[in-house]
Amino acid sequence: MPLSIRASRWHKMASLTHAGSAGPIRRALSRFFENGAAVVGLAILIPILVLTLTYDLWWLYKPNDIDLLAMNQGPSAAHWLGSDGVGRDIMARLLQGGRISLLVATVSMAISTFLGFFLGAIAGFAGRFVDGATMRFVDLAMTLPPVIFLLVLASIVGSGIMPTIFVISLLSWPVLARMVRARLLELRERDFVVASRGMGAGLWHLLIRHGLPNTIDILVVYATLQVASGILLEAGLSFLGLGVTPPEASWGNMLNAARATHVLENYPWQWMFPGGALVLTVLAINFVGDGLRDAFDPRSELK
């Protein structure tokens, strides 16, 4: 065999060995940072997070400070993004609204992720009767019209930050429960799970020791995309007056306050900046979520 062919084969074998020696997390991160859209989304998302979490340390104005002498002023050196109809600084309200929107979306994501994983894992591991009862409950939750259910539930529990978190949390978990159950139905027939059952492992041990590690890819991708969905749901509820209520700032109620025709025509900065921040943040999170989905997809190894 010619020396060049041997060298080529050795190089291929060495590269495959090196790729296989890297851990799954390292390979997933490598695939993530090779995704241009995901990196762009991360580059947009990180400054947004830093600005919204730290603005009160460096910005002069507070979100609810009223200055009647500065009503409806356009962007200037004093108010970088202008002011609203009662003289409140748009920049301060924009960043505070981002903080509230991210808080609502993140907490509701954590609750819905826990519910979806717990019910899906119980259905997958607990046996046929529990599986059937749990999935009929999930089917019932999925048959409810989401928009109507959201509006009715919001009108029942009221407006505010905590009711908004509660409403969004109850709307999102059934899809995750189905995905987790599908993964664990296949997993429970594996030898290591059967052996654990044979050694007397209980349901909680199976959930934590085997269920959680083997569904972490589903949970990470779902959680990321659910944050974007939560931001949109919170903005929609607040725009309709069923979410975060004034004077607390949120991107949704900022858009609601600027929906009058004379504001849309004469003071575009009052709706343009919160609308742009909402679109940009959701797009960035979706890009990151798509990158994480591709990074955790085992089929990416074959591409």
Tab-separated table of C-alpha atoms in Angstrom:
chain	number	residue	atom	x	y	z
A	1	MET	CA	0.000	0.000	0.000
A	2	PRO	CA	1.451	3.414	-0.925
A	3	LEU	CA	2.695	5.545	1.925
A	4	SER	CA	0.359	8.453	1.051
A	5	ILE	CA	-2.764	6.249	1.337
A	6	ARG	CA	-1.569	4.877	4.681
A	7	ALA	CA	-0.959	8.401	5.951
A	8	SER	CA	-4.413	9.521	4.794
A	9	ARG	CA	-6.119	6.581	6.521
A	10	TRP	CA	-4.140	7.176	9.698
A	11	HIS	CA	-5.129	10.846	9.672
A	12	LYS	CA	-8.833	9.960	9.327
A	13	MET	CA	-8.638	7.405	12.127
A	14	ALA	CA	-6.844	9.875	14.377
A	15	SER	CA	-9.427	12.595	13.742
A	16	LEU	CA	-12.294	10.191	14.461
A	17	THR	CA	-10.592	9.034	17.659
A	18	HIS	CA	-10.043	12.610	18.776
A	19	ALA	CA	-13.703	13.524	18.071
A	20	GLY	CA	-14.918	10.468	19.912
A	21	SER	CA	-12.691	11.164	22.911
A	22	ALA	CA	-14.338	14.562	23.526
A	23	GLY	CA	-17.215	14.460	25.981
A	24	PRO	CA	-20.796	14.965	24.793
A	25	ILE	CA	-21.044	18.414	26.407
A	26	ARG	CA	-17.841	19.534	24.729
A	27	ARG	CA	-19.017	18.254	21.352
A	28	ALA	CA	-22.384	19.964	21.826
A	29	LEU	CA	-20.695	23.276	22.673
A	30	SER	CA	-18.449	22.910	19.649
A	31	ARG	CA	-21.461	22.397	17.380
A	32	PHE	CA	-23.249	25.323	19.028
A	33	PHE	CA	-20.412	27.785	18.400
A	34	GLU	CA	-20.132	26.586	14.812
A	35	ASN	CA	-23.728	27.764	14.280
A	36	GLY	CA	-23.471	31.356	13.062
A	37	ALA	CA	-27.078	32.310	13.852
A	38	ALA	CA	-26.788	30.936	17.405
A	39	VAL	CA	-23.605	32.913	18.025
A	40	VAL	CA	-25.242	36.092	16.697
A	41	GLY	CA	-28.245	35.462	18.948
A	42	LEU	CA	-25.963	34.999	21.944
A	43	ALA	CA	-24.050	38.177	21.071
A	44	ILE	CA	-27.353	40.105	21.040
A	45	LEU	CA	-28.830	38.448	24.118
A	46	ILE	CA	-25.902	38.929	26.503
A	47	PRO	CA	-25.813	42.774	26.239
A	48	ILE	CA	-29.611	42.883	26.652
A	49	LEU	CA	-29.350	40.841	29.839
A	50	VAL	CA	-26.496	42.963	31.195
A	51	LEU	CA	-28.293	46.237	30.464
A	52	THR	CA	-31.640	45.174	31.932
A	53	LEU	CA	-30.097	43.724	35.087
A	54	THR	CA	-27.718	46.601	35.854
A	55	TYR	CA	-29.356	49.753	34.474
A	56	ASP	CA	-30.314	51.130	37.906
A	57	LEU	CA	-26.611	51.192	38.830
A	58	TRP	CA	-25.606	53.548	36.029
A	59	TRP	CA	-28.712	55.218	34.541
A	60	LEU	CA	-29.793	58.535	35.992
A	61	TYR	CA	-33.570	58.162	35.736
A	62	LYS	CA	-35.998	55.791	37.431
A	63	PRO	CA	-38.787	54.153	35.406
A	64	ASN	CA	-41.622	55.890	37.277
A	65	ASP	CA	-40.064	59.346	37.747
A	66	ILE	CA	-42.506	61.920	36.331
A	67	ASP	CA	-41.256	65.178	34.809
A	68	LEU	CA	-44.133	67.283	33.459
A	69	LEU	CA	-41.650	69.669	31.815
A	70	ALA	CA	-40.302	66.810	29.660
A	71	MET	CA	-43.553	65.358	28.329
A	72	ASN	CA	-43.362	63.733	24.879
A	73	GLN	CA	-39.795	64.840	24.245
A	74	GLY	CA	-37.916	63.069	21.487
A	75	PRO	CA	-34.547	61.356	21.897
A	76	SER	CA	-31.969	63.828	23.210
A	77	ALA	CA	-28.834	64.047	25.316
A	78	ALA	CA	-30.986	64.198	28.461
A	79	HIS	CA	-33.363	61.370	27.471
A	80	TRP	CA	-31.568	59.063	25.069
A	81	LEU	CA	-34.763	57.354	23.891
A	82	GLY	CA	-37.136	60.228	24.611
A	83	SER	CA	-39.935	60.499	27.167
A	84	ASP	CA	-43.597	59.488	27.328
A	85	GLY	CA	-46.835	61.411	27.831
A	86	VAL	CA	-46.162	62.183	31.506
A	87	GLY	CA	-42.438	62.815	31.159
A	88	ARG	CA	-41.125	59.393	32.207
A	89	ASP	CA	-37.830	58.338	30.667
A	90	ILE	CA	-38.351	55.743	27.909
A	91	MET	CA	-34.894	54.226	28.390
A	92	ALA	CA	-35.489	53.545	32.085
A	93	ARG	CA	-38.923	52.092	31.399
A	94	LEU	CA	-37.615	50.031	28.493
A	95	LEU	CA	-34.898	48.418	30.608
A	96	GLN	CA	-37.219	47.921	33.574
A	97	GLY	CA	-39.799	46.423	31.233
A	98	GLY	CA	-37.166	44.037	29.903
A	99	ARG	CA	-36.310	43.023	33.457
A	100	ILE	CA	-39.969	42.330	34.246
A	101	SER	CA	-40.558	40.468	30.979
A	102	LEU	CA	-37.484	38.288	31.489
A	103	LEU	CA	-38.453	37.650	35.109
A	104	VAL	CA	-41.964	36.540	34.158
A	105	ALA	CA	-40.709	34.418	31.267
A	106	THR	CA	-37.905	32.766	33.259
A	107	VAL	CA	-39.974	31.899	36.331
A	108	SER	CA	-42.903	30.626	34.252
A	109	MET	CA	-40.437	28.583	32.174
A	110	ALA	CA	-38.985	26.993	35.328
A	111	ILE	CA	-42.453	26.077	36.621
A	112	SER	CA	-43.718	24.693	33.312
A	113	THR	CA	-40.457	22.772	32.758
A	114	PHE	CA	-40.786	21.144	36.177
A	115	LEU	CA	-44.437	20.250	35.561
A	116	GLY	CA	-43.769	18.912	32.080
A	117	PHE	CA	-40.779	16.816	33.137
A	118	PHE	CA	-42.426	15.502	36.293
A	119	LEU	CA	-45.689	14.445	34.646
A	120	GLY	CA	-43.948	13.077	31.554
A	121	ALA	CA	-41.447	11.105	33.648
A	122	ILE	CA	-44.192	9.741	35.909
A	123	ALA	CA	-46.119	8.602	32.833
A	124	GLY	CA	-43.028	6.969	31.375
A	125	PHE	CA	-41.799	5.146	34.474
A	126	ALA	CA	-44.759	4.561	36.815
A	127	GLY	CA	-46.645	1.857	34.942
A	128	ARG	CA	-49.550	1.403	32.544
A	129	PHE	CA	-52.371	2.648	34.792
A	130	VAL	CA	-50.554	5.817	35.892
A	131	ASP	CA	-49.378	6.351	32.324
A	132	GLY	CA	-52.931	6.172	30.983
A	133	ALA	CA	-54.392	8.456	33.657
A	134	THR	CA	-51.589	11.027	33.298
A	135	MET	CA	-51.739	11.157	29.530
A	136	ARG	CA	-55.530	11.575	29.520
A	137	PHE	CA	-54.985	14.599	31.749
A	138	VAL	CA	-52.336	15.879	29.327
A	139	ASP	CA	-54.702	15.297	26.387
A	140	LEU	CA	-57.391	17.287	28.192
A	141	ALA	CA	-54.976	20.160	28.785
A	142	MET	CA	-53.929	20.142	25.116
A	143	THR	CA	-57.514	20.247	23.834
A	144	LEU	CA	-58.217	23.580	25.529
A	145	PRO	CA	-58.011	26.482	23.032
A	146	PRO	CA	-54.802	28.206	24.164
A	147	VAL	CA	-55.774	31.819	23.459
A	148	ILE	CA	-59.261	31.534	24.963
A	149	PHE	CA	-57.936	29.555	27.934
A	150	LEU	CA	-55.236	32.176	28.476
A	151	LEU	CA	-57.677	35.071	28.432
A	152	VAL	CA	-60.246	33.340	30.657
A	153	LEU	CA	-57.623	32.264	33.175
A	154	ALA	CA	-56.059	35.731	33.223
A	155	SER	CA	-59.451	37.344	33.843
A	156	ILE	CA	-60.079	34.915	36.727
A	157	VAL	CA	-56.770	35.203	38.585
A	158	GLY	CA	-56.374	38.930	37.909
A	159	SER	CA	-53.483	41.045	36.682
A	160	GLY	CA	-50.003	41.573	38.077
A	161	ILE	CA	-46.635	39.860	37.931
A	162	MET	CA	-47.441	36.724	39.954
A	163	PRO	CA	-50.826	36.028	38.280
A	164	THR	CA	-49.155	36.456	34.869
A	165	ILE	CA	-46.471	33.931	35.821
A	166	PHE	CA	-49.173	31.527	37.008
A	167	VAL	CA	-51.193	31.846	33.788
A	168	ILE	CA	-48.225	31.352	31.450
A	169	SER	CA	-46.936	28.401	33.488
A	170	LEU	CA	-50.206	26.499	33.182
A	171	LEU	CA	-50.364	26.963	29.416
A	172	SER	CA	-47.027	25.546	28.305
A	173	TRP	CA	-46.163	22.227	29.961
A	174	PRO	CA	-48.253	19.564	28.068
A	175	VAL	CA	-46.006	19.463	24.982
A	176	LEU	CA	-42.917	18.921	27.136
A	177	ALA	CA	-44.688	16.158	29.086
A	178	ARG	CA	-45.355	14.278	25.846
A	179	MET	CA	-41.753	14.628	24.660
A	180	VAL	CA	-40.324	13.442	27.995
A	181	ARG	CA	-42.727	10.498	28.126
A	182	ALA	CA	-41.800	9.415	24.586
A	183	ARG	CA	-38.100	9.449	25.469
A	184	LEU	CA	-38.561	7.532	28.731
A	185	LEU	CA	-40.858	4.890	27.256
A	186	GLU	CA	-37.914	3.828	25.125
A	187	LEU	CA	-35.436	4.263	27.953
A	188	ARG	CA	-37.271	2.103	30.483
A	189	GLU	CA	-36.650	-1.006	28.380
A	190	ARG	CA	-32.880	-0.511	28.485
A	191	ASP	CA	-30.811	-3.004	30.470
A	192	PHE	CA	-29.509	-0.502	33.016
A	193	VAL	CA	-33.037	0.651	33.917
A	194	VAL	CA	-34.318	-2.922	34.133
A	195	ALA	CA	-31.331	-3.775	36.344
A	196	SER	CA	-32.047	-0.786	38.591
A	197	ARG	CA	-35.648	-1.920	38.994
A	198	GLY	CA	-34.486	-5.438	39.757
A	199	MET	CA	-32.193	-4.116	42.497
A	200	GLY	CA	-35.131	-2.354	44.139
A	201	ALA	CA	-34.703	1.200	42.831
A	202	GLY	CA	-37.734	3.342	43.541
A	203	LEU	CA	-39.525	5.753	41.249
A	204	TRP	CA	-37.668	8.840	42.533
A	205	HIS	CA	-34.309	7.139	42.016
A	206	LEU	CA	-35.278	6.286	38.431
A	207	LEU	CA	-36.452	9.832	37.763
A	208	ILE	CA	-33.346	11.537	39.139
A	209	ARG	CA	-30.693	8.969	38.259
A	210	HIS	CA	-31.891	7.922	34.800
A	211	GLY	CA	-34.791	10.087	33.661
A	212	LEU	CA	-33.283	13.530	34.177
A	213	PRO	CA	-29.821	12.892	32.643
A	214	ASN	CA	-31.330	11.244	29.572
A	215	THR	CA	-33.812	14.060	28.886
A	216	ILE	CA	-31.517	16.998	29.625
A	217	ASP	CA	-31.217	17.826	25.919
A	218	ILE	CA	-35.005	18.087	25.589
A	219	LEU	CA	-35.247	20.196	28.751
A	220	VAL	CA	-32.496	22.647	27.744
A	221	VAL	CA	-33.945	23.291	24.284
A	222	TYR	CA	-37.506	23.520	25.593
A	223	ALA	CA	-36.514	25.891	28.398
A	224	THR	CA	-34.700	28.230	26.015
A	225	LEU	CA	-37.543	28.434	23.526
A	226	GLN	CA	-40.100	28.690	26.329
A	227	VAL	CA	-38.436	31.881	27.579
A	228	ALA	CA	-39.069	33.479	24.177
A	229	SER	CA	-42.655	32.216	24.195
A	230	GLY	CA	-43.136	33.519	27.740
A	231	ILE	CA	-41.931	36.991	26.758
A	232	LEU	CA	-44.440	37.101	23.901
A	233	LEU	CA	-47.287	35.816	26.076
A	234	GLU	CA	-46.525	38.334	28.811
A	235	ALA	CA	-46.371	41.155	26.281
A	236	GLY	CA	-49.702	40.077	24.786
A	237	LEU	CA	-51.430	39.866	28.153
A	238	SER	CA	-49.987	43.199	29.286
A	239	PHE	CA	-51.023	44.818	26.007
A	240	LEU	CA	-54.592	43.652	26.649
A	241	GLY	CA	-54.473	44.909	30.244
A	242	LEU	CA	-54.483	41.391	31.749
A	243	GLY	CA	-50.785	41.095	32.555
A	244	VAL	CA	-48.374	43.463	34.277
A	245	THR	CA	-50.344	46.575	35.211
A	246	PRO	CA	-49.136	50.200	35.195
A	247	PRO	CA	-47.326	52.008	36.622
A	248	GLU	CA	-45.014	48.952	36.568
A	249	ALA	CA	-43.253	48.918	33.218
A	250	SER	CA	-43.376	46.055	30.754
A	251	TRP	CA	-42.904	46.006	27.007
A	252	GLY	CA	-46.521	44.987	26.530
A	253	ASN	CA	-48.099	47.793	28.553
A	254	MET	CA	-45.657	50.302	27.035
A	255	LEU	CA	-47.043	49.338	23.623
A	256	ASN	CA	-50.563	49.560	25.013
A	257	ALA	CA	-49.906	53.073	26.328
A	258	ALA	CA	-48.643	54.150	22.892
A	259	ARG	CA	-51.459	52.699	20.782
A	260	ALA	CA	-53.392	55.942	20.427
A	261	THR	CA	-53.378	57.309	16.878
A	262	HIS	CA	-51.801	60.653	17.767
A	263	VAL	CA	-48.985	58.844	19.622
A	264	LEU	CA	-48.373	56.467	16.732
A	265	GLU	CA	-48.155	59.380	14.315
A	266	ASN	CA	-46.383	62.059	16.369
A	267	TYR	CA	-44.300	60.237	18.992
A	268	PRO	CA	-42.985	57.071	17.314
A	269	TRP	CA	-40.198	56.569	19.874
A	270	GLN	CA	-42.819	55.644	22.479
A	271	TRP	CA	-43.769	52.433	20.598
A	272	MET	CA	-40.784	51.881	18.329
A	273	PHE	CA	-38.231	51.135	21.058
A	274	PRO	CA	-40.307	48.694	23.154
A	275	GLY	CA	-41.530	46.961	19.993
A	276	GLY	CA	-37.990	46.715	18.636
A	277	ALA	CA	-36.656	45.407	21.954
A	278	LEU	CA	-39.399	42.763	22.059
A	279	VAL	CA	-38.707	41.548	18.523
A	280	LEU	CA	-34.932	41.617	18.921
A	281	THR	CA	-34.945	39.739	22.235
A	282	VAL	CA	-37.331	37.031	21.032
A	283	LEU	CA	-35.357	36.548	17.814
A	284	ALA	CA	-32.088	36.286	19.743
A	285	ILE	CA	-33.505	33.697	22.141
A	286	ASN	CA	-34.960	31.701	19.243
A	287	PHE	CA	-31.593	31.712	17.485
A	288	VAL	CA	-29.927	30.445	20.661
A	289	GLY	CA	-32.645	27.816	21.106
A	290	ASP	CA	-32.247	26.579	17.534
A	291	GLY	CA	-28.494	26.387	18.057
A	292	LEU	CA	-28.939	24.368	21.245
A	293	ARG	CA	-31.387	22.031	19.494
A	294	ASP	CA	-28.888	21.333	16.721
A	295	ALA	CA	-26.028	21.035	19.214
A	296	PHE	CA	-27.813	18.403	21.305
A	297	ASP	CA	-29.118	16.478	18.272
A	298	PRO	CA	-27.129	13.191	18.079
A	299	ARG	CA	-27.627	13.165	14.307
A	300	SER	CA	-25.358	16.206	14.129
A	301	GLU	CA	-22.431	13.824	14.598
A	302	LEU	CA	-23.216	12.353	11.168
A	303	LYS	CA	-23.394	15.667	9.347
